[in-house]
Coordinates of N, CA and C in Angstrom, one line a residue:
M8 N 0.9 -1.2 0.0 CA 0.0 0.0 0.0 C 0.9 1.2 0.0
P9 N 0.5 2.3 -0.8 CA 1.3 3.5 -0.8 C 1.3 4.2 0.5
S10 N 2.1 5.3 0.6 CA 2.2 6.1 1.9 C 0.8 6.5 2.3
D11 N 0.7 7.0 3.6 CA -0.6 7.3 4.2 C -1.4 8.3 3.3
N12 N -0.7 9.3 2.7 CA -1.4 10.3 2.0 C -0.7 10.6 0.6
P13 N -0.8 9.6 -0.3 CA -0.1 9.8 -1.5 C -0.8 10.8 -2.4
A14 N 0.0 11.4 -3.3 CA -0.6 12.3 -4.3 C -1.7 11.6 -5.1
P15 N -2.7 12.3 -5.5 CA -3.8 11.7 -6.3 C -3.2 11.3 -7.7
I16 N -3.8 10.3 -8.2 CA -3.5 9.9 -9.6 C -4.2 11.0 -10.5
R17 N -3.5 11.6 -11.3 CA -4.1 12.7 -12.1 C -4.2 12.3 -13.6
G18 N -5.4 12.4 -14.1 CA -5.7 12.0 -15.5 C -6.4 13.0 -16.3
I19 N -6.3 12.9 -17.6 CA -7.1 13.7 -18.5 C -7.7 12.8 -19.6
S20 N -9.0 13.2 -20.0 CA -9.7 12.4 -21.0 C -10.5 13.3 -21.9
S21 N -11.0 12.7 -22.9 CA -12.0 13.4 -23.8 C -13.4 13.3 -23.1
M22 N -14.3 14.1 -23.6 CA -15.6 14.2 -22.9 C -16.4 12.9 -23.0
A23 N -16.2 12.1 -24.0 CA -17.0 10.9 -24.3 C -16.9 10.0 -23.1
T24 N -15.8 9.9 -22.4 CA -15.7 9.0 -21.3 C -15.8 9.6 -19.9
R25 N -16.3 10.9 -19.9 CA -16.3 11.6 -18.6 C -17.1 10.9 -17.5
Q26 N -18.4 10.5 -17.9 CA -19.3 9.9 -16.9 C -18.8 8.5 -16.5
L27 N -18.3 7.8 -17.5 CA -17.7 6.4 -17.3 C -16.6 6.5 -16.3
L28 N -15.6 7.4 -16.5 CA -14.5 7.5 -15.7 C -14.8 7.9 -14.3
A29 N -15.9 8.8 -14.1 CA -16.3 9.2 -12.8 C -16.8 8.0 -12.0
E30 N -17.5 7.1 -12.7 CA -18.0 5.9 -12.1 C -16.9 4.9 -11.7
L31 N -16.0 4.7 -12.7 CA -15.0 3.7 -12.5 C -13.9 4.2 -11.5
T32 N -13.6 5.5 -11.5 CA -12.6 5.9 -10.5 C -13.2 5.9 -9.1
A33 N -14.5 6.1 -9.0 CA -15.2 6.0 -7.6 C -15.0 4.6 -7.1
G34 N -15.2 3.6 -8.0 CA -15.1 2.2 -7.6 C -13.7 1.9 -7.2
F35 N -12.7 2.4 -8.0 CA -11.3 2.1 -7.7 C -10.9 2.8 -6.4
Q36 N -11.3 4.0 -6.2 CA -11.0 4.7 -4.9 C -11.5 4.0 -3.7
Q37 N -12.7 3.4 -3.9 CA -13.3 2.7 -2.7 C -12.5 1.5 -2.4
R38 N -12.0 0.8 -3.4 CA -11.3 -0.5 -3.1 C -9.9 -0.3 -2.8
S39 N -9.3 0.8 -3.3 CA -7.8 1.0 -3.1 C -7.4 2.1 -2.1
G40 N -8.3 3.0 -1.9 CA -8.0 4.1 -1.0 C -7.2 5.2 -1.8
R41 N -6.9 5.0 -3.0 CA -6.1 6.0 -3.8 C -7.1 7.0 -4.4
R42 N -6.7 8.3 -4.2 CA -7.5 9.4 -4.8 C -7.2 9.5 -6.3
V43 N -8.2 9.7 -7.1 CA -8.0 9.9 -8.6 C -8.8 11.2 -9.0
E44 N -8.1 12.0 -9.8 CA -8.7 13.2 -10.3 C -8.5 13.3 -11.8
F45 N -9.7 13.1 -12.5 CA -9.7 13.2 -13.9 C -10.3 14.5 -14.4
E46 N -9.7 15.1 -15.4 CA -10.2 16.3 -16.1 C -10.7 15.8 -17.5
S47 N -11.9 16.2 -17.8 CA -12.4 15.8 -19.2 C -12.6 17.1 -20.0
V48 N -12.0 17.1 -21.2 CA -12.1 18.3 -22.1 C -12.3 17.7 -23.5
G49 N -12.3 18.6 -24.5 CA -12.3 18.1 -25.8 C -11.1 17.3 -26.1
G50 N -11.2 16.2 -26.9 CA -10.1 15.3 -27.1 C -8.9 15.9 -27.8
V51 N -9.1 16.8 -28.7 CA -8.0 17.5 -29.4 C -7.3 18.3 -28.4
D52 N -8.0 19.0 -27.5 CA -7.3 19.9 -26.5 C -6.6 19.0 -25.5
A53 N -7.2 17.8 -25.1 CA -6.5 16.9 -24.2 C -5.1 16.5 -24.7
A54 N -5.1 16.1 -26.0 CA -3.9 15.6 -26.6 C -2.8 16.7 -26.7
K55 N -3.3 17.9 -27.0 CA -2.4 19.1 -27.0 C -1.7 19.4 -25.7
R56 N -2.5 19.3 -24.6 CA -2.0 19.6 -23.3 C -1.0 18.5 -22.9
V57 N -1.2 17.3 -23.3 CA -0.2 16.2 -23.0 C 1.1 16.5 -23.8
Q58 N 0.9 16.8 -25.0 CA 2.0 17.1 -25.9 C 2.8 18.3 -25.4
A59 N 2.1 19.2 -24.8 CA 2.8 20.4 -24.3 C 3.6 20.2 -23.0
G60 N 3.5 19.0 -22.5 CA 4.2 18.6 -21.3 C 3.5 18.8 -20.0
E61 N 2.2 19.1 -20.0 CA 1.5 19.2 -18.7 C 1.5 17.9 -18.0
A62 N 1.6 17.9 -16.7 CA 1.9 16.7 -15.9 C 0.6 16.0 -15.6
F63 N 0.5 14.8 -16.2 CA -0.6 13.8 -15.9 C 0.1 12.5 -15.6
D64 N -0.7 11.6 -15.0 CA -0.3 10.2 -14.8 C -0.9 9.3 -15.8
V65 N -2.1 9.6 -16.3 CA -2.8 8.7 -17.2 C -3.6 9.5 -18.2
V66 N -3.8 9.0 -19.4 CA -4.6 9.7 -20.4 C -5.6 8.7 -21.0
V67 N -6.8 9.1 -21.2 CA -7.8 8.3 -21.9 C -8.4 9.0 -23.1
L68 N -8.1 8.5 -24.2 CA -8.6 9.2 -25.5 C -8.9 8.1 -26.5
A69 N -9.4 8.5 -27.7 CA -9.6 7.6 -28.8 C -8.3 6.8 -29.0
S70 N -8.4 5.5 -29.4 CA -7.2 4.7 -29.6 C -6.1 5.2 -30.5
D71 N -6.5 5.9 -31.6 CA -5.5 6.4 -32.5 C -4.7 7.6 -31.8
A72 N -5.4 8.4 -31.0 CA -4.8 9.5 -30.3 C -3.8 9.0 -29.3
I73 N -4.1 7.9 -28.6 CA -3.2 7.2 -27.7 C -2.0 6.7 -28.4
D74 N -2.2 6.1 -29.6 CA -1.1 5.6 -30.4 C -0.1 6.7 -30.7
K75 N -0.6 7.9 -31.1 CA 0.2 9.0 -31.4 C 1.0 9.5 -30.2
L76 N 0.4 9.5 -29.1 CA 1.1 10.0 -27.9 C 2.2 9.0 -27.4
V77 N 1.9 7.7 -27.7 CA 3.0 6.7 -27.4 C 4.2 6.9 -28.4
A78 N 3.8 7.1 -29.7 CA 4.8 7.2 -30.7 C 5.7 8.5 -30.5
S79 N 5.1 9.5 -29.9 CA 5.8 10.8 -29.6 C 6.5 10.8 -28.3
G80 N 6.4 9.7 -27.6 CA 7.2 9.5 -26.3 C 6.5 10.1 -25.1
H81 N 5.2 10.6 -25.2 CA 4.6 11.2 -24.1 C 3.9 10.1 -23.2
L82 N 3.6 8.9 -23.8 CA 3.1 7.8 -23.0 C 4.0 6.6 -23.1
M83 N 4.1 5.8 -22.1 CA 5.0 4.7 -22.0 C 4.7 3.6 -23.1
D84 N 5.8 3.2 -23.7 CA 5.6 2.0 -24.6 C 5.0 0.8 -23.9
G85 N 4.1 0.2 -24.5 CA 3.5 -1.0 -23.9 C 2.4 -0.7 -22.8
S86 N 2.1 0.5 -22.6 CA 1.2 0.8 -21.5 C -0.3 1.0 -22.0
K87 N -0.5 1.0 -23.3 CA -1.9 1.2 -23.8 C -2.8 0.1 -23.4
V88 N -4.0 0.4 -22.9 CA -5.0 -0.5 -22.5 C -6.3 -0.1 -23.2
D89 N -6.9 -0.9 -24.0 CA -8.2 -0.6 -24.6 C -9.3 -0.8 -23.6
L90 N -10.1 0.2 -23.4 CA -11.1 0.2 -22.3 C -12.5 -0.1 -22.8
V91 N -13.0 0.6 -23.8 CA -14.4 0.5 -24.2 C -14.5 0.7 -25.7
R92 N -15.6 0.2 -26.3 CA -16.0 0.5 -27.6 C -17.3 1.3 -27.5
S93 N -17.3 2.4 -28.3 CA -18.4 3.4 -28.2 C -19.0 3.7 -29.5
G94 N -20.3 3.5 -29.7 CA -21.0 3.8 -30.9 C -21.7 5.1 -30.9
V95 N -22.1 5.5 -32.2 CA -22.7 6.8 -32.3 C -24.2 6.6 -32.4
S96 N -25.0 7.5 -31.7 CA -26.4 7.5 -31.8 C -26.9 8.8 -32.4
V97 N -28.2 8.9 -32.7 CA -28.8 10.0 -33.3 C -29.9 10.6 -32.3
A98 N -29.9 11.9 -32.2 CA -30.8 12.6 -31.3 C -31.6 13.7 -31.9
V99 N -32.8 14.0 -31.4 CA -33.6 15.2 -31.8 C -34.0 15.8 -30.5
R100 N -34.6 17.0 -30.7 CA -35.1 17.8 -29.5 C -36.3 17.1 -28.9
S101 N -36.5 17.1 -27.7 CA -37.7 16.5 -27.0 C -38.9 17.1 -27.7
G102 N -39.9 16.2 -28.1 CA -41.1 16.7 -28.7 C -41.1 16.8 -30.2
A103 N -39.9 16.8 -30.8 CA -39.7 16.9 -32.2 C -40.1 15.6 -32.9
P104 N -40.5 15.6 -34.2 CA -40.8 14.3 -34.9 C -39.5 13.4 -34.9
V105 N -39.8 12.2 -34.7 CA -38.7 11.2 -34.7 C -38.5 10.6 -36.1
P106 N -37.4 10.8 -36.8 CA -37.2 10.2 -38.1 C -36.9 8.7 -38.1
D107 N -37.1 8.1 -39.2 CA -36.8 6.7 -39.4 C -35.3 6.6 -39.7
I108 N -34.5 6.0 -38.9 CA -33.1 5.8 -39.1 C -32.7 4.3 -39.1
G109 N -33.7 3.5 -39.4 CA -33.5 2.0 -39.3 C -32.6 1.4 -40.3
S110 N -32.3 2.1 -41.4 CA -31.5 1.6 -42.5 C -30.6 2.7 -43.0
E111 N -29.6 2.4 -43.8 CA -28.7 3.4 -44.4 C -29.5 4.3 -45.2
D112 N -30.5 3.8 -46.0 CA -31.2 4.7 -46.9 C -32.1 5.7 -46.1
T113 N -32.8 5.2 -45.1 CA -33.7 6.1 -44.3 C -32.9 7.1 -43.5
L114 N -31.7 6.7 -43.0 CA -30.9 7.7 -42.3 C -30.4 8.8 -43.3
R115 N -30.0 8.3 -44.5 CA -29.5 9.3 -45.5 C -30.6 10.3 -45.8
Q116 N -31.9 9.8 -45.9 CA -33.0 10.7 -46.2 C -33.3 11.6 -45.0
A117 N -33.1 11.1 -43.8 CA -33.3 12.0 -42.6 C -32.2 13.1 -42.6
V118 N -31.0 12.7 -42.9 CA -29.9 13.8 -43.0 C -30.3 14.8 -44.1
S119 N -30.7 14.3 -45.3 CA -31.0 15.2 -46.4 C -32.2 16.2 -46.0
N120 N -33.1 15.7 -45.2 CA -34.3 16.5 -44.8 C -34.1 17.4 -43.7
A121 N -33.1 17.2 -42.9 CA -32.9 18.0 -41.6 C -32.4 19.4 -42.0
R122 N -33.0 20.4 -41.3 CA -32.6 21.8 -41.5 C -31.2 22.1 -41.0
T123 N -30.9 21.5 -39.9 CA -29.5 21.6 -39.3 C -29.0 20.3 -38.8
L124 N -27.7 20.0 -38.9 CA -27.1 18.8 -38.5 C -26.0 19.1 -37.6
G125 N -25.8 18.3 -36.6 CA -24.7 18.5 -35.6 C -23.9 17.3 -35.4
Y126 N -22.5 17.5 -35.3 CA -21.6 16.5 -34.8 C -20.4 17.1 -34.2
S127 N -19.5 16.3 -33.6 CA -18.4 16.8 -32.8 C -17.2 16.9 -33.7
T128 N -16.2 17.5 -33.1 CA -14.9 17.7 -33.7 C -14.0 16.4 -33.6
G129 N -14.5 15.4 -32.8 CA -13.7 14.2 -32.6 C -13.8 13.2 -33.8
P130 N -13.3 12.0 -33.5 CA -13.2 11.0 -34.6 C -14.6 10.7 -35.2
S131 N -15.7 10.7 -34.4 CA -17.0 10.4 -35.0 C -17.4 11.5 -36.0
G132 N -17.0 12.7 -35.7 CA -17.3 13.8 -36.7 C -16.6 13.7 -38.0
V133 N -15.3 13.3 -37.9 CA -14.6 13.0 -39.1 C -15.2 11.9 -39.9
A134 N -15.6 10.8 -39.2 CA -16.2 9.7 -39.9 C -17.5 10.1 -40.6
L135 N -18.3 10.9 -39.9 CA -19.6 11.4 -40.5 C -19.4 12.2 -41.7
A136 N -18.4 13.1 -41.7 CA -18.1 13.9 -42.8 C -17.7 13.0 -44.0
N137 N -17.0 12.0 -43.8 CA -16.6 11.0 -44.8 C -17.8 10.3 -45.3
L138 N -18.7 9.9 -44.4 CA -20.0 9.2 -44.8 C -20.8 10.1 -45.7
F139 N -20.9 11.4 -45.4 CA -21.7 12.3 -46.2 C -21.1 12.4 -47.6
E140 N -19.8 12.4 -47.6 CA -19.1 12.4 -48.9 C -19.4 11.2 -49.7
R141 N -19.4 10.0 -49.1 CA -19.6 8.8 -49.8 C -21.1 8.8 -50.3
W142 N -22.0 9.3 -49.5 CA -23.4 9.4 -50.0 C -23.6 10.4 -51.1
G143 N -22.6 11.3 -51.3 CA -22.8 12.3 -52.4 C -23.6 13.5 -52.0
I144 N -23.8 13.7 -50.7 CA -24.6 14.8 -50.2 C -23.8 15.9 -49.4
A145 N -22.5 15.7 -49.4 CA -21.6 16.6 -48.6 C -21.9 18.1 -49.0
Q146 N -21.9 18.4 -50.3 CA -22.1 19.8 -50.7 C -23.5 20.2 -50.4
Q147 N -24.5 19.4 -50.5 CA -25.9 19.7 -50.2 C -26.1 20.1 -48.8
V148 N -25.4 19.4 -47.9 CA -25.7 19.7 -46.4 C -24.6 20.5 -45.8
R149 N -23.6 20.9 -46.5 CA -22.4 21.6 -45.9 C -22.8 22.8 -45.1
E150 N -23.7 23.7 -45.7 CA -24.1 24.9 -45.0 C -25.0 24.7 -43.8
R151 N -25.5 23.4 -43.6 CA -26.5 23.1 -42.5 C -25.7 22.5 -41.3
I152 N -24.5 22.2 -41.5 CA -23.7 21.5 -40.4 C -23.3 22.5 -39.4
I153 N -23.6 22.2 -38.1 CA -23.1 22.9 -37.0 C -22.2 22.0 -36.2
Q154 N -20.9 22.3 -36.2 CA -19.9 21.4 -35.5 C -19.7 22.0 -34.1
A155 N -20.1 21.1 -33.1 CA -19.9 21.5 -31.7 C -18.5 21.9 -31.4
P156 N -18.2 23.0 -30.7 CA -16.8 23.3 -30.3 C -16.3 22.2 -29.4
P157 N -15.0 22.0 -29.3 CA -14.4 21.0 -28.4 C -15.0 21.2 -27.0
G158 N -15.4 20.1 -26.4 CA -15.9 20.1 -25.0 C -17.4 20.5 -24.9
V159 N -18.0 20.9 -26.0 CA -19.5 21.2 -25.9 C -20.2 20.0 -26.5
P160 N -21.1 19.5 -25.7 CA -21.9 18.3 -26.2 C -22.8 18.7 -27.3
V161 N -22.8 17.9 -28.4 CA -23.8 18.1 -29.5 C -25.2 18.1 -28.9
A162 N -25.5 17.2 -27.9 CA -26.8 17.1 -27.3 C -27.3 18.4 -26.8
S163 N -26.4 19.2 -26.2 CA -26.8 20.5 -25.7 C -27.3 21.4 -26.8
L164 N -26.7 21.3 -28.0 CA -27.2 22.2 -29.1 C -28.5 21.6 -29.6
V165 N -28.7 20.3 -29.5 CA -30.0 19.7 -29.9 C -31.1 20.2 -29.0
A166 N -30.8 20.1 -27.7 CA -31.8 20.5 -26.6 C -32.2 22.0 -26.8
K167 N -31.3 22.8 -27.2 CA -31.6 24.3 -27.3 C -32.3 24.6 -28.7
G168 N -32.4 23.6 -29.5 CA -33.1 23.8 -30.8 C -32.1 24.3 -31.9
E169 N -30.8 24.4 -31.6 CA -29.9 24.9 -32.6 C -29.5 23.9 -33.6
V170 N -29.7 22.6 -33.3 CA -29.4 21.5 -34.2 C -30.6 20.6 -34.2
E171 N -31.1 20.3 -35.4 CA -32.3 19.5 -35.6 C -32.0 18.0 -35.4
L172 N -30.9 17.6 -36.0 CA -30.5 16.1 -36.0 C -29.1 16.1 -35.6
G173 N -28.9 15.5 -34.4 CA -27.5 15.5 -33.8 C -26.9 14.1 -33.7
F174 N -25.7 14.0 -34.0 CA -24.9 12.7 -34.0 C -23.8 12.8 -32.9
Q175 N -23.8 11.8 -32.0 CA -22.7 11.8 -31.0 C -22.7 10.4 -30.3
Q176 N -21.6 10.2 -29.7 CA -21.4 8.9 -28.9 C -22.6 8.8 -27.9
L177 N -23.2 7.6 -27.9 CA -24.3 7.4 -27.0 C -24.0 7.8 -25.6
S178 N -22.8 7.6 -25.1 CA -22.4 7.9 -23.8 C -22.5 9.4 -23.5
E179 N -22.4 10.2 -24.5 CA -22.6 11.7 -24.3 C -24.0 12.2 -24.5
L180 N -24.9 11.3 -24.9 CA -26.3 11.7 -25.1 C -27.2 11.3 -23.9
I181 N -26.8 10.2 -23.2 CA -27.8 9.6 -22.3 C -28.0 10.4 -21.0
H182 N -27.1 11.4 -20.7 CA -27.3 12.2 -19.5 C -27.8 13.6 -19.8
V183 N -28.2 13.9 -21.0 CA -28.6 15.3 -21.3 C -30.1 15.4 -21.4
P184 N -30.7 16.3 -20.6 CA -32.1 16.5 -20.7 C -32.5 17.3 -21.9
G185 N -33.8 17.1 -22.3 CA -34.3 18.0 -23.4 C -34.1 17.4 -24.8
I186 N -33.7 16.1 -24.9 CA -33.5 15.5 -26.2 C -34.2 14.1 -26.2
T187 N -34.5 13.6 -27.4 CA -34.9 12.2 -27.6 C -33.9 11.5 -28.3
I188 N -33.4 10.4 -27.8 CA -32.4 9.6 -28.5 C -33.2 8.7 -29.5
V189 N -33.0 8.9 -30.8 CA -33.7 8.2 -31.8 C -33.3 6.7 -31.8
G190 N -32.0 6.5 -31.7 CA -31.4 5.2 -31.7 C -30.0 5.2 -32.3
P191 N -29.3 4.1 -32.4 CA -28.0 4.0 -32.9 C -28.0 4.1 -34.4
M192 N -26.9 4.5 -35.0 CA -26.7 4.4 -36.4 C -26.9 3.0 -36.9
P193 N -27.4 2.7 -38.1 CA -27.6 1.3 -38.5 C -26.3 0.6 -38.5
G194 N -26.4 -0.7 -38.2 CA -25.2 -1.6 -38.1 C -24.1 -1.4 -39.1
P195 N -24.5 -1.5 -40.4 CA -23.5 -1.5 -41.5 C -22.7 -0.2 -41.5
I196 N -23.2 0.9 -41.1 CA -22.5 2.2 -41.1 C -22.3 2.7 -39.7
Q197 N -22.5 1.9 -38.7 CA -22.2 2.4 -37.3 C -20.8 2.9 -37.2
I198 N -20.6 4.0 -36.5 CA -19.2 4.5 -36.3 C -18.8 4.2 -34.9
T199 N -17.8 3.3 -34.8 CA -17.4 2.8 -33.4 C -16.0 3.4 -33.1
T200 N -15.9 4.0 -32.0 CA -14.6 4.5 -31.5 C -14.2 3.6 -30.3
I201 N -12.9 3.1 -30.4 CA -12.3 2.5 -29.2 C -11.6 3.5 -28.4
F202 N -12.0 3.6 -27.1 CA -11.3 4.5 -26.2 C -10.3 3.7 -25.3
S203 N -9.0 4.2 -25.3 CA -7.9 3.5 -24.7 C -7.3 4.4 -23.7
A204 N -6.5 3.8 -22.8 CA -5.7 4.6 -21.8 C -4.2 4.3 -22.0
G205 N -3.4 5.2 -21.5 CA -2.0 5.1 -21.6 C -1.4 5.7 -20.4
V206 N -0.3 5.2 -19.9 CA 0.4 5.7 -18.7 C 1.5 6.8 -19.2
C207 N 1.4 7.9 -18.6 CA 2.3 9.0 -19.0 C 3.8 8.7 -18.6
T208 N 4.7 9.0 -19.5 CA 6.1 8.7 -19.4 C 6.7 9.4 -18.1
N209 N 6.2 10.6 -17.8 CA 6.7 11.3 -16.6 C 5.9 11.0 -15.3
S210 N 5.1 10.0 -15.3 CA 4.3 9.7 -14.1 C 5.2 9.2 -13.0
A211 N 5.0 9.6 -11.8 CA 5.7 9.1 -10.6 C 4.9 8.0 -9.9
Q212 N 3.8 7.6 -10.6 CA 2.9 6.7 -9.9 C 2.5 5.5 -10.9
V213 N 3.4 5.0 -11.6 CA 3.2 4.1 -12.6 C 2.5 2.8 -12.1
A214 N 2.9 2.3 -11.0 CA 2.3 1.1 -10.4 C 0.9 1.3 -10.0
A215 N 0.6 2.4 -9.4 CA -0.8 2.7 -9.0 C -1.7 2.9 -10.3
V216 N -1.2 3.5 -11.3 CA -2.0 3.7 -12.5 C -2.2 2.4 -13.2
R217 N -1.2 1.5 -13.2 CA -1.4 0.2 -13.8 C -2.5 -0.6 -13.0
E218 N -2.5 -0.5 -11.7 CA -3.5 -1.1 -10.9 C -4.9 -0.6 -11.2
M219 N -5.0 0.7 -11.4 CA -6.3 1.3 -11.7 C -6.8 0.8 -13.1
L220 N -5.9 0.8 -14.1 CA -6.3 0.3 -15.4 C -6.7 -1.1 -15.4
A221 N -6.0 -1.9 -14.6 CA -6.4 -3.3 -14.5 C -7.8 -3.5 -13.9
Y222 N -8.1 -2.6 -12.9 CA -9.5 -2.6 -12.4 C -10.5 -2.2 -13.5
M223 N -10.1 -1.1 -14.2 CA -11.0 -0.6 -15.2 C -11.3 -1.6 -16.4
N224 N -10.4 -2.6 -16.5 CA -10.6 -3.6 -17.6 C -11.0 -4.9 -17.0
S225 N -11.4 -4.9 -15.8 CA -11.8 -6.2 -15.1 C -13.3 -6.5 -15.4
P226 N -13.7 -7.7 -15.2 CA -15.2 -8.0 -15.4 C -16.0 -7.2 -14.4
E227 N -15.5 -6.8 -13.3 CA -16.2 -6.0 -12.3 C -16.7 -4.6 -12.9
A228 N -15.9 -4.1 -13.9 CA -16.2 -2.8 -14.5 C -17.2 -2.9 -15.7
E229 N -17.5 -4.1 -16.1 CA -18.3 -4.2 -17.4 C -19.7 -3.6 -17.2
V230 N -20.3 -3.8 -16.0 CA -21.7 -3.3 -15.8 C -21.7 -1.7 -16.0
A231 N -20.7 -1.1 -15.4 CA -20.6 0.4 -15.5 C -20.5 0.8 -17.0
K232 N -19.7 0.1 -17.7 CA -19.4 0.4 -19.1 C -20.7 0.4 -19.9
R233 N -21.5 -0.7 -19.7 CA -22.8 -0.8 -20.4 C -23.8 0.2 -19.9
R234 N -23.8 0.5 -18.6 CA -24.7 1.5 -18.1 C -24.4 2.9 -18.7
Q235 N -23.2 3.1 -19.0 CA -22.8 4.4 -19.6 C -22.8 4.4 -21.1
G236 N -23.5 3.4 -21.7 CA -23.7 3.4 -23.2 C -22.6 2.9 -24.0
M237 N -21.7 2.1 -23.4 CA -20.5 1.6 -24.1 C -20.5 0.1 -23.9
E238 N -19.5 -0.5 -24.6 CA -19.3 -1.9 -24.5 C -17.8 -2.2 -24.1
P239 N -17.5 -3.2 -23.3 CA -16.1 -3.5 -23.0 C -15.3 -3.7 -24.3
A240 N -14.1 -3.2 -24.4 CA -13.3 -3.4 -25.6 C -12.7 -4.8 -25.7

C-alpha cells in the first residue's frame, strides 16, 4: 500500500468517457484508497495539453490518439489498454418528430431532410463527414452543419433547438435532458470508437496507474461500461 497520503492519480480524458471514468474511479478509490482526479475536455485539447508537457499520470482518449502519444514519447511504450467500444447514436429535441433511421437509406433521407445537422470535432465527426461524402450529399448539407466546439456536447445544441438532427457517442447523449435519442446508427454504417488509456512517461505513480487500469478492464467494470452506453473493448 502507498504512503498514508499519496498524491492523487491525475488523469485527462475526452468528454465521451467523462461519466464512465467518474463511475470507475469512484469504484477504484473505494477499493484501493487511492484518490483519482480526472479532467475531461475536448479530445483535441487533451492531446495538445499532454504534448505540451502538462503533468498527468494517465490519459484516456480515442485509440489512435493514444497511439500517437505513445509514438511521440509522451506515453510509455506497452502501456496502452483498450477500455471501451463506443457507438454513435442520433438525437432530436424532445417533442420533435422522430425520423426513421433504421437503415442506411432512411438515415440518408433523414440527413437530407434536416434543416440543421450537428456532430463533434472528434473521430466520429470526421467519420460522419466522410460518410456524407460517400453518400454524395456533402455539398448539399455543408451549410447546414453545426460542428460543436471541443468540450461542448452536441446534445446541448439539440436540446436548445440549434441542431435538428444530432450525432454523438451514446455515452454523451444519455445524460442530457431535453432530447430524444432516436437510436444508434444502423449496423453496417455504425461509427465505433475504441477509447484507450496510456500511462504518462513522466508519471511518478506508474504502479498505481497500472493497478487502476487493471480494475477498469476487469469483469467488475463491465456493468458500469454498459450503463454508460458503451461496450467492453
